Amino acid sequence: MAEPAAKNETIGGPAVDADSATASAAAQAMASGALTSASLTEFYLDRIDRLNPLLRAVISVNAGARDEAAASDQARGDGAARGPLEGIPVLVKDNVAVRGMPATAGSAALLDAESGDAFLVTRLRAAGAVIIGKANMSEWANFRSTHSTSGWSTLGGQAANPHALDRSPSGSSSGSGVAVAAGLALLAVGTETDGSIVCPASACGIVGLKPTVGLVSRTGIVPISSAQDTAGPMARTVADAAAMLSVLAAADPADPATGPAGGRPGDYTSFLDRGALAGARLGVWRAGCTGAGQRTMAVLDAALAQLRGLGAEVLDPVELPGVDDISEHEFAALLHEFKRDLNDYLGALPGHHPATLAEVIEFNSRNAREALVYFGQELFERAEATSGDPADPAARAARDAATRLARAALDGPLAAHHLDAIITLTANPACLTDYVLGDHDVFHTSAPSAVAGYPAVSVPCGYVAGLPVGLSFLGPAWSEPTLIGLAHAFEQAARPGRPPSLRASAQPGGAAGTRS
């Protein structure tokens, strides 16, 4: 097993400190000539080689990463830098297609799939990014079993939370969260259906930005539901997340939901406003954190005090009407949509692989010693038992009810109280990894935004027993500019981030250990 990284590592001599490195700092160092993409990429390839046996954050490394970095340096040297991510190493979650690297969703069933770049990867390349590898993830994006263990996949093994190696990194963009927190890459792509960007961001102590559904293309991404799926940036800072969103956000003719993205802002870094909280009206969804415990709620209270000190008007609490009824309808809809969307995806995917959900189930059964070693595939089986027909009255009724409830839960208090955003803790501190009972989820607050298709930004706001906790900023559709400004202003004042320990947790206990 690899040893923890040495502290105070620097990249390219004294150019960038690895423990606090950001994409924006690396870009400035490359622009000044103090750093090259080749040296930056080599640093992260070496760090992956040393630390990934401990962290299991990366499923595969891009064999062409060094060539991409050299091409980036050549472009910069020729005065032809391509975009804001020129030379920046980026990890891509392994349910997103990258040329020469199949999108496996962590499953051996898709190892022989063939594909070119997903639309968002073409955007990253056009902006100069170096695709350094594929991030591990909760297999099939945590939609295989009712007792799944976040961060585990057949191909990648168990991703470990870098702040406490025996604790969960949360899911399903677990590898992306771990990699950014532990400094295996400067930026990572995550995907979310419900919580899979913001919850790993919270658990790993980084920034996660889940965009409005339709702002970022889903073409080339293994689906759960076209009604809720989106990709988004995971980064150490809001500024880096905004820079990455500026690249990812675009209309894709192959994804009709992204039509409105063409008229949205091109540069989200223009909304990074340190003074954005002055006069802002924020409503606190305190009920979303039910069961959190005193120490975790103390983190929220401290964050509220900081927000007030920065000039925000904080309404505490606000209620989200009907929020408790969302999940039942959401789950019923997702079962139908998963079968429909996965069958469509697999049916059009080149290469040798299962062509339907039923064939994936059969593959897992044949390979149960590897694929089903820790948990089963009850959700797959329940989804297969549905019609998978988008016109099915039960499916349509469930989706309509879920969307209506989620949007009303957010739109109601936002309008009634004239709020700029709703704030709440993102999720409980990381639970212990448990292959017997699965994840111990005390609370998470992602559902209203996820089901409504609205944006959310999670920013580190404090620690409980050394475990990070995130603060979420929630808003209506297309409110990324406002949320980025608010989250950046909070981040600049709070500055709660700290390097992960890369050691096991000192916190005793199983499920009870999560209720701090």
PDB file of N, CA and C in Angstrom, residues 172-251:
ATOM      1  N   SER A 172     -22.256   9.192  -6.518  1.00  0.00           N
ATOM      2  CA  SER A 172     -21.478   8.182  -7.213  1.00  0.00           C
ATOM      3  C   SER A 172     -20.206   8.753  -7.856  1.00  0.00           C
ATOM      4  N   SER A 173     -20.051  10.086  -7.854  1.00  0.00           N
ATOM      5  CA  SER A 173     -18.824  10.686  -8.394  1.00  0.00           C
ATOM      6  C   SER A 173     -17.728  10.644  -7.346  1.00  0.00           C
ATOM      7  N   SER A 174     -17.569   9.472  -6.752  1.00  0.00           N
ATOM      8  CA  SER A 174     -16.670   9.311  -5.618  1.00  0.00           C
ATOM      9  C   SER A 174     -15.215   9.505  -6.010  1.00  0.00           C
ATOM     10  N   GLY A 175     -14.780   8.838  -7.089  1.00  0.00           N
ATOM     11  CA  GLY A 175     -13.402   8.984  -7.510  1.00  0.00           C
ATOM     12  C   GLY A 175     -13.057  10.403  -7.890  1.00  0.00           C
ATOM     13  N   SER A 176     -13.999  11.102  -8.516  1.00  0.00           N
ATOM     14  CA  SER A 176     -13.762  12.506  -8.881  1.00  0.00           C
ATOM     15  C   SER A 176     -13.543  13.352  -7.634  1.00  0.00           C
ATOM     16  N   GLY A 177     -14.365  13.136  -6.611  1.00  0.00           N
ATOM     17  CA  GLY A 177     -14.219  13.891  -5.377  1.00  0.00           C
ATOM     18  C   GLY A 177     -12.921  13.587  -4.657  1.00  0.00           C
ATOM     19  N   VAL A 178     -12.587  12.292  -4.552  1.00  0.00           N
ATOM     20  CA  VAL A 178     -11.351  11.883  -3.886  1.00  0.00           C
ATOM     21  C   VAL A 178     -10.139  12.454  -4.612  1.00  0.00           C
ATOM     22  N   ALA A 179     -10.138  12.351  -5.940  1.00  0.00           N
ATOM     23  CA  ALA A 179      -8.982  12.766  -6.727  1.00  0.00           C
ATOM     24  C   ALA A 179      -8.693  14.256  -6.583  1.00  0.00           C
ATOM     25  N   VAL A 180      -9.722  15.072  -6.629  1.00  0.00           N
ATOM     26  CA  VAL A 180      -9.510  16.514  -6.487  1.00  0.00           C
ATOM     27  C   VAL A 180      -9.055  16.846  -5.067  1.00  0.00           C
ATOM     28  N   ALA A 181      -9.699  16.235  -4.069  1.00  0.00           N
ATOM     29  CA  ALA A 181      -9.334  16.522  -2.680  1.00  0.00           C
ATOM     30  C   ALA A 181      -7.906  16.104  -2.368  1.00  0.00           C
ATOM     31  N   ALA A 182      -7.473  14.962  -2.913  1.00  0.00           N
ATOM     32  CA  ALA A 182      -6.153  14.426  -2.609  1.00  0.00           C
ATOM     33  C   ALA A 182      -5.080  14.898  -3.573  1.00  0.00           C
ATOM     34  N   GLY A 183      -5.444  15.742  -4.534  1.00  0.00           N
ATOM     35  CA  GLY A 183      -4.458  16.296  -5.447  1.00  0.00           C
ATOM     36  C   GLY A 183      -3.961  15.313  -6.476  1.00  0.00           C
ATOM     37  N   LEU A 184      -4.862  14.489  -7.036  1.00  0.00           N
ATOM     38  CA  LEU A 184      -4.507  13.611  -8.149  1.00  0.00           C
ATOM     39  C   LEU A 184      -4.822  14.265  -9.490  1.00  0.00           C
ATOM     40  N   ALA A 185      -5.537  15.346  -9.462  1.00  0.00           N
ATOM     41  CA  ALA A 185      -5.845  16.160 -10.640  1.00  0.00           C
ATOM     42  C   ALA A 185      -6.349  17.501 -10.140  1.00  0.00           C
ATOM     43  N   LEU A 186      -6.259  18.499 -10.996  1.00  0.00           N
ATOM     44  CA  LEU A 186      -6.731  19.834 -10.610  1.00  0.00           C
ATOM     45  C   LEU A 186      -8.238  19.964 -10.732  1.00  0.00           C
ATOM     46  N   LEU A 187      -8.816  19.263 -11.708  1.00  0.00           N
ATOM     47  CA  LEU A 187     -10.250  19.335 -11.963  1.00  0.00           C
ATOM     48  C   LEU A 187     -10.752  17.939 -12.290  1.00  0.00           C
ATOM     49  N   ALA A 188     -12.039  17.710 -12.047  1.00  0.00           N
ATOM     50  CA  ALA A 188     -12.652  16.445 -12.431  1.00  0.00           C
ATOM     51  C   ALA A 188     -14.088  16.681 -12.868  1.00  0.00           C
ATOM     52  N   VAL A 189     -14.526  15.861 -13.808  1.00  0.00           N
ATOM     53  CA  VAL A 189     -15.925  15.849 -14.225  1.00  0.00           C
ATOM     54  C   VAL A 189     -16.672  14.858 -13.341  1.00  0.00           C
ATOM     55  N   GLY A 190     -17.788  15.304 -12.786  1.00  0.00           N
ATOM     56  CA  GLY A 190     -18.703  14.406 -12.091  1.00  0.00           C
ATOM     57  C   GLY A 190     -20.025  14.363 -12.827  1.00  0.00           C
ATOM     58  N   THR A 191     -20.880  13.440 -12.447  1.00  0.00           N
ATOM     59  CA  THR A 191     -22.247  13.425 -12.958  1.00  0.00           C
ATOM     60  C   THR A 191     -23.191  13.223 -11.790  1.00  0.00           C
ATOM     61  N   GLU A 192     -24.413  13.706 -11.969  1.00  0.00           N
ATOM     62  CA  GLU A 192     -25.402  13.587 -10.896  1.00  0.00           C
ATOM     63  C   GLU A 192     -26.774  13.292 -11.455  1.00  0.00           C
ATOM     64  N   THR A 193     -27.462  12.367 -10.801  1.00  0.00           N
ATOM     65  CA  THR A 193     -28.897  12.184 -10.964  1.00  0.00           C
ATOM     66  C   THR A 193     -29.606  12.714  -9.722  1.00  0.00           C
ATOM     67  N   ASP A 194     -29.075  12.365  -8.550  1.00  0.00           N
ATOM     68  CA  ASP A 194     -29.570  12.921  -7.286  1.00  0.00           C
ATOM     69  C   ASP A 194     -28.458  12.816  -6.248  1.00  0.00           C
ATOM     70  N   GLY A 195     -27.680  13.864  -6.105  1.00  0.00           N
ATOM     71  CA  GLY A 195     -26.663  13.945  -5.062  1.00  0.00           C
ATOM     72  C   GLY A 195     -25.271  13.509  -5.451  1.00  0.00           C
ATOM     73  N   SER A 196     -25.072  12.997  -6.649  1.00  0.00           N
ATOM     74  CA  SER A 196     -23.804  12.347  -6.967  1.00  0.00           C
ATOM     75  C   SER A 196     -22.669  13.299  -7.309  1.00  0.00           C
ATOM     76  N   ILE A 197     -22.921  14.581  -7.413  1.00  0.00           N
ATOM     77  CA  ILE A 197     -21.855  15.584  -7.452  1.00  0.00           C
ATOM     78  C   ILE A 197     -21.719  16.241  -6.088  1.00  0.00           C
ATOM     79  N   VAL A 198     -22.821  16.748  -5.554  1.00  0.00           N
ATOM     80  CA  VAL A 198     -22.725  17.563  -4.344  1.00  0.00           C
ATOM     81  C   VAL A 198     -22.378  16.739  -3.112  1.00  0.00           C
ATOM     82  N   CYS A 199     -22.860  15.501  -3.009  1.00  0.00           N
ATOM     83  CA  CYS A 199     -22.565  14.704  -1.811  1.00  0.00           C
ATOM     84  C   CYS A 199     -21.100  14.268  -1.739  1.00  0.00           C
ATOM     85  N   PRO A 200     -20.482  13.756  -2.816  1.00  0.00           N
ATOM     86  CA  PRO A 200     -19.043  13.497  -2.741  1.00  0.00           C
ATOM     87  C   PRO A 200     -18.223  14.762  -2.512  1.00  0.00           C
ATOM     88  N   ALA A 201     -18.666  15.877  -3.073  1.00  0.00           N
ATOM     89  CA  ALA A 201     -17.963  17.137  -2.827  1.00  0.00           C
ATOM     90  C   ALA A 201     -17.980  17.467  -1.344  1.00  0.00           C
ATOM     91  N   SER A 202     -19.130  17.308  -0.708  1.00  0.00           N
ATOM     92  CA  SER A 202     -19.252  17.580   0.718  1.00  0.00           C
ATOM     93  C   SER A 202     -18.383  16.628   1.531  1.00  0.00           C
ATOM     94  N   ALA A 203     -18.464  15.331   1.229  1.00  0.00           N
ATOM     95  CA  ALA A 203     -17.732  14.325   2.003  1.00  0.00           C
ATOM     96  C   ALA A 203     -16.228  14.467   1.858  1.00  0.00           C
ATOM     97  N   CYS A 204     -15.770  14.935   0.695  1.00  0.00           N
ATOM     98  CA  CYS A 204     -14.333  15.021   0.429  1.00  0.00           C
ATOM     99  C   CYS A 204     -13.769  16.427   0.634  1.00  0.00           C
ATOM    100  N   GLY A 205     -14.628  17.398   0.954  1.00  0.00           N
ATOM    101  CA  GLY A 205     -14.150  18.737   1.278  1.00  0.00           C
ATOM    102  C   GLY A 205     -13.749  19.563   0.082  1.00  0.00           C
ATOM    103  N   ILE A 206     -14.517  19.445  -1.026  1.00  0.00           N
ATOM    104  CA  ILE A 206     -14.238  20.239  -2.221  1.00  0.00           C
ATOM    105  C   ILE A 206     -15.520  20.923  -2.681  1.00  0.00           C
ATOM    106  N   VAL A 207     -15.446  21.603  -3.818  1.00  0.00           N
ATOM    107  CA  VAL A 207     -16.597  22.276  -4.417  1.00  0.00           C
ATOM    108  C   VAL A 207     -17.206  21.370  -5.477  1.00  0.00           C
ATOM    109  N   GLY A 208     -18.521  21.226  -5.439  1.00  0.00           N
ATOM    110  CA  GLY A 208     -19.246  20.511  -6.481  1.00  0.00           C
ATOM    111  C   GLY A 208     -20.355  21.386  -7.013  1.00  0.00           C
ATOM    112  N   LEU A 209     -20.457  21.492  -8.341  1.00  0.00           N
ATOM    113  CA  LEU A 209     -21.488  22.325  -8.953  1.00  0.00           C
ATOM    114  C   LEU A 209     -22.356  21.450  -9.848  1.00  0.00           C
ATOM    115  N   LYS A 210     -23.603  21.248  -9.427  1.00  0.00           N
ATOM    116  CA  LYS A 210     -24.567  20.515 -10.243  1.00  0.00           C
ATOM    117  C   LYS A 210     -25.372  21.521 -11.050  1.00  0.00           C
ATOM    118  N   PRO A 211     -25.204  21.548 -12.368  1.00  0.00           N
ATOM    119  CA  PRO A 211     -25.889  22.562 -13.168  1.00  0.00           C
ATOM    120  C   PRO A 211     -27.371  22.277 -13.353  1.00  0.00           C
ATOM    121  N   THR A 212     -28.074  23.282 -13.854  1.00  0.00           N
ATOM    122  CA  THR A 212     -29.437  23.097 -14.341  1.00  0.00           C
ATOM    123  C   THR A 212     -29.422  22.004 -15.410  1.00  0.00           C
ATOM    124  N   VAL A 213     -30.366  21.084 -15.329  1.00  0.00           N
ATOM    125  CA  VAL A 213     -30.457  20.044 -16.362  1.00  0.00           C
ATOM    126  C   VAL A 213     -30.712  20.727 -17.707  1.00  0.00           C
ATOM    127  N   GLY A 214     -29.825  20.461 -18.665  1.00  0.00           N
ATOM    128  CA  GLY A 214     -29.902  21.106 -19.966  1.00  0.00           C
ATOM    129  C   GLY A 214     -28.800  22.109 -20.217  1.00  0.00           C
ATOM    130  N   LEU A 215     -28.012  22.431 -19.195  1.00  0.00           N
ATOM    131  CA  LEU A 215     -26.901  23.361 -19.406  1.00  0.00           C
ATOM    132  C   LEU A 215     -25.679  22.636 -19.965  1.00  0.00           C
ATOM    133  N   VAL A 216     -25.512  21.356 -19.595  1.00  0.00           N
ATOM    134  CA  VAL A 216     -24.358  20.551 -20.013  1.00  0.00           C
ATOM    135  C   VAL A 216     -24.865  19.306 -20.723  1.00  0.00           C
ATOM    136  N   SER A 217     -24.254  18.976 -21.840  1.00  0.00           N
ATOM    137  CA  SER A 217     -24.685  17.832 -22.646  1.00  0.00           C
ATOM    138  C   SER A 217     -24.518  16.512 -21.903  1.00  0.00           C
ATOM    139  N   ARG A 218     -25.460  15.584 -22.152  1.00  0.00           N
ATOM    140  CA  ARG A 218     -25.355  14.217 -21.637  1.00  0.00           C
ATOM    141  C   ARG A 218     -24.953  13.221 -22.711  1.00  0.00           C
ATOM    142  N   THR A 219     -24.717  13.662 -23.939  1.00  0.00           N
ATOM    143  CA  THR A 219     -24.333  12.750 -25.014  1.00  0.00           C
ATOM    144  C   THR A 219     -23.022  12.050 -24.670  1.00  0.00           C
ATOM    145  N   GLY A 220     -23.032  10.716 -24.742  1.00  0.00           N
ATOM    146  CA  GLY A 220     -21.840   9.948 -24.425  1.00  0.00           C
ATOM    147  C   GLY A 220     -21.685   9.628 -22.958  1.00  0.00           C
ATOM    148  N   ILE A 221     -22.753   9.787 -22.172  1.00  0.00           N
ATOM    149  CA  ILE A 221     -22.720   9.478 -20.743  1.00  0.00           C
ATOM    150  C   ILE A 221     -23.685   8.327 -20.464  1.00  0.00           C
ATOM    151  N   VAL A 222     -23.210   7.312 -19.737  1.00  0.00           N
ATOM    152  CA  VAL A 222     -24.076   6.198 -19.352  1.00  0.00           C
ATOM    153  C   VAL A 222     -25.213   6.760 -18.496  1.00  0.00           C
ATOM    154  N   PRO A 223     -26.469   6.549 -18.887  1.00  0.00           N
ATOM    155  CA  PRO A 223     -27.577   7.258 -18.243  1.00  0.00           C
ATOM    156  C   PRO A 223     -28.194   6.524 -17.057  1.00  0.00           C
ATOM    157  N   ILE A 224     -28.882   7.282 -16.233  1.00  0.00           N
ATOM    158  CA  ILE A 224     -29.933   6.762 -15.343  1.00  0.00           C
ATOM    159  C   ILE A 224     -31.267   7.312 -15.811  1.00  0.00           C
ATOM    160  N   SER A 225     -31.365   8.649 -15.933  1.00  0.00           N
ATOM    161  CA  SER A 225     -32.627   9.258 -16.337  1.00  0.00           C
ATOM    162  C   SER A 225     -32.365  10.579 -17.037  1.00  0.00           C
ATOM    163  N   SER A 226     -32.887  10.713 -18.239  1.00  0.00           N
ATOM    164  CA  SER A 226     -32.726  11.975 -18.965  1.00  0.00           C
ATOM    165  C   SER A 226     -33.462  13.116 -18.295  1.00  0.00           C
ATOM    166  N   ALA A 227     -34.382  12.811 -17.398  1.00  0.00           N
ATOM    167  CA  ALA A 227     -35.101  13.864 -16.690  1.00  0.00           C
ATOM    168  C   ALA A 227     -34.249  14.535 -15.615  1.00  0.00           C
ATOM    169  N   GLN A 228     -33.237  13.831 -15.103  1.00  0.00           N
ATOM    170  CA  GLN A 228     -32.452  14.360 -13.993  1.00  0.00           C
ATOM    171  C   GLN A 228     -30.947  14.353 -14.227  1.00  0.00           C
ATOM    172  N   ASP A 229     -30.444  13.555 -15.137  1.00  0.00           N
ATOM    173  CA  ASP A 229     -28.997  13.425 -15.307  1.00  0.00           C
ATOM    174  C   ASP A 229     -28.349  14.728 -15.771  1.00  0.00           C
ATOM    175  N   THR A 230     -27.186  15.009 -15.227  1.00  0.00           N
ATOM    176  CA  THR A 230     -26.351  16.102 -15.719  1.00  0.00           C
ATOM    177  C   THR A 230     -24.915  15.840 -15.311  1.00  0.00           C
ATOM    178  N   ALA A 231     -23.982  16.339 -16.079  1.00  0.00           N
ATOM    179  CA  ALA A 231     -22.576  16.372 -15.679  1.00  0.00           C
ATOM    180  C   ALA A 231     -22.275  17.747 -15.104  1.00  0.00           C
ATOM    181  N   GLY A 232     -21.183  17.836 -14.358  1.00  0.00           N
ATOM    182  CA  GLY A 232     -20.801  19.120 -13.786  1.00  0.00           C
ATOM    183  C   GLY A 232     -19.397  19.085 -13.222  1.00  0.00           C
ATOM    184  N   PRO A 233     -18.852  20.246 -12.871  1.00  0.00           N
ATOM    185  CA  PRO A 233     -17.467  20.343 -12.399  1.00  0.00           C
ATOM    186  C   PRO A 233     -17.308  20.028 -10.920  1.00  0.00           C
ATOM    187  N   MET A 234     -16.149  19.429 -10.600  1.00  0.00           N
ATOM    188  CA  MET A 234     -15.723  19.221  -9.225  1.00  0.00           C
ATOM    189  C   MET A 234     -14.313  19.786  -9.122  1.00  0.00           C
ATOM    190  N   ALA A 235     -14.087  20.644  -8.111  1.00  0.00           N
ATOM    191  CA  ALA A 235     -12.860  21.433  -8.068  1.00  0.00           C
ATOM    192  C   ALA A 235     -12.561  21.822  -6.628  1.00  0.00           C
ATOM    193  N   ARG A 236     -11.388  22.397  -6.416  1.00  0.00           N
ATOM    194  CA  ARG A 236     -11.032  22.860  -5.075  1.00  0.00           C
ATOM    195  C   ARG A 236     -11.647  24.207  -4.741  1.00  0.00           C
ATOM    196  N   THR A 237     -11.977  25.000  -5.737  1.00  0.00           N
ATOM    197  CA  THR A 237     -12.514  26.329  -5.482  1.00  0.00           C
ATOM    198  C   THR A 237     -13.713  26.601  -6.385  1.00  0.00           C
ATOM    199  N   VAL A 238     -14.529  27.544  -5.969  1.00  0.00           N
ATOM    200  CA  VAL A 238     -15.656  27.961  -6.802  1.00  0.00           C
ATOM    201  C   VAL A 238     -15.144  28.574  -8.101  1.00  0.00           C
ATOM    202  N   ALA A 239     -14.036  29.291  -8.035  1.00  0.00           N
ATOM    203  CA  ALA A 239     -13.481  29.903  -9.250  1.00  0.00           C
ATOM    204  C   ALA A 239     -13.117  28.847 -10.276  1.00  0.00           C
ATOM    205  N   ASP A 240     -12.492  27.762  -9.831  1.00  0.00           N
ATOM    206  CA  ASP A 240     -12.142  26.686 -10.759  1.00  0.00           C
ATOM    207  C   ASP A 240     -13.388  25.998 -11.302  1.00  0.00           C
ATOM    208  N   ALA A 241     -14.388  25.794 -10.447  1.00  0.00           N
ATOM    209  CA  ALA A 241     -15.635  25.181 -10.911  1.00  0.00           C
ATOM    210  C   ALA A 241     -16.313  26.068 -11.952  1.00  0.00           C
ATOM    211  N   ALA A 242     -16.294  27.383 -11.731  1.00  0.00           N
ATOM    212  CA  ALA A 242     -16.905  28.312 -12.686  1.00  0.00           C
ATOM    213  C   ALA A 242     -16.163  28.299 -14.011  1.00  0.00           C
ATOM    214  N   ALA A 243     -14.829  28.225 -13.963  1.00  0.00           N
ATOM    215  CA  ALA A 243     -14.044  28.172 -15.198  1.00  0.00           C
ATOM    216  C   ALA A 243     -14.359  26.904 -15.978  1.00  0.00           C
ATOM    217  N   MET A 244     -14.484  25.797 -15.273  1.00  0.00           N
ATOM    218  CA  MET A 244     -14.794  24.536 -15.952  1.00  0.00           C
ATOM    219  C   MET A 244     -16.215  24.538 -16.505  1.00  0.00           C
ATOM    220  N   LEU A 245     -17.162  25.104 -15.745  1.00  0.00           N
ATOM    221  CA  LEU A 245     -18.532  25.192 -16.234  1.00  0.00           C
ATOM    222  C   LEU A 245     -18.598  26.024 -17.508  1.00  0.00           C
ATOM    223  N   SER A 246     -17.780  27.058 -17.597  1.00  0.00           N
ATOM    224  CA  SER A 246     -17.756  27.894 -18.795  1.00  0.00           C
ATOM    225  C   SER A 246     -17.422  27.079 -20.036  1.00  0.00           C
ATOM    226  N   VAL A 247     -16.626  26.034 -19.851  1.00  0.00           N
ATOM    227  CA  VAL A 247     -16.252  25.150 -20.960  1.00  0.00           C
ATOM    228  C   VAL A 247     -17.323  24.102 -21.212  1.00  0.00           C
ATOM    229  N   LEU A 248     -17.860  23.518 -20.150  1.00  0.00           N
ATOM    230  CA  LEU A 248     -18.823  22.420 -20.294  1.00  0.00           C
ATOM    231  C   LEU A 248     -20.172  22.891 -20.830  1.00  0.00           C
ATOM    232  N   ALA A 249     -20.593  24.071 -20.467  1.00  0.00           N
ATOM    233  CA  ALA A 249     -21.936  24.554 -20.816  1.00  0.00           C
ATOM    234  C   ALA A 249     -22.010  24.906 -22.294  1.00  0.00           C
ATOM    235  N   ALA A 250     -22.890  24.228 -23.009  1.00  0.00           N
ATOM    236  CA  ALA A 250     -23.040  24.500 -24.444  1.00  0.00           C
ATOM    237  C   ALA A 250     -24.217  23.709 -24.985  1.00  0.00           C
ATOM    238  N   ALA A 251     -24.833  24.229 -26.033  1.00  0.00           N
ATOM    239  CA  ALA A 251     -25.910  23.513 -26.712  1.00  0.00           C
ATOM    240  C   ALA A 251     -25.311  22.387 -27.553  1.00  0.00           C
TER     241      ALA A 251
END
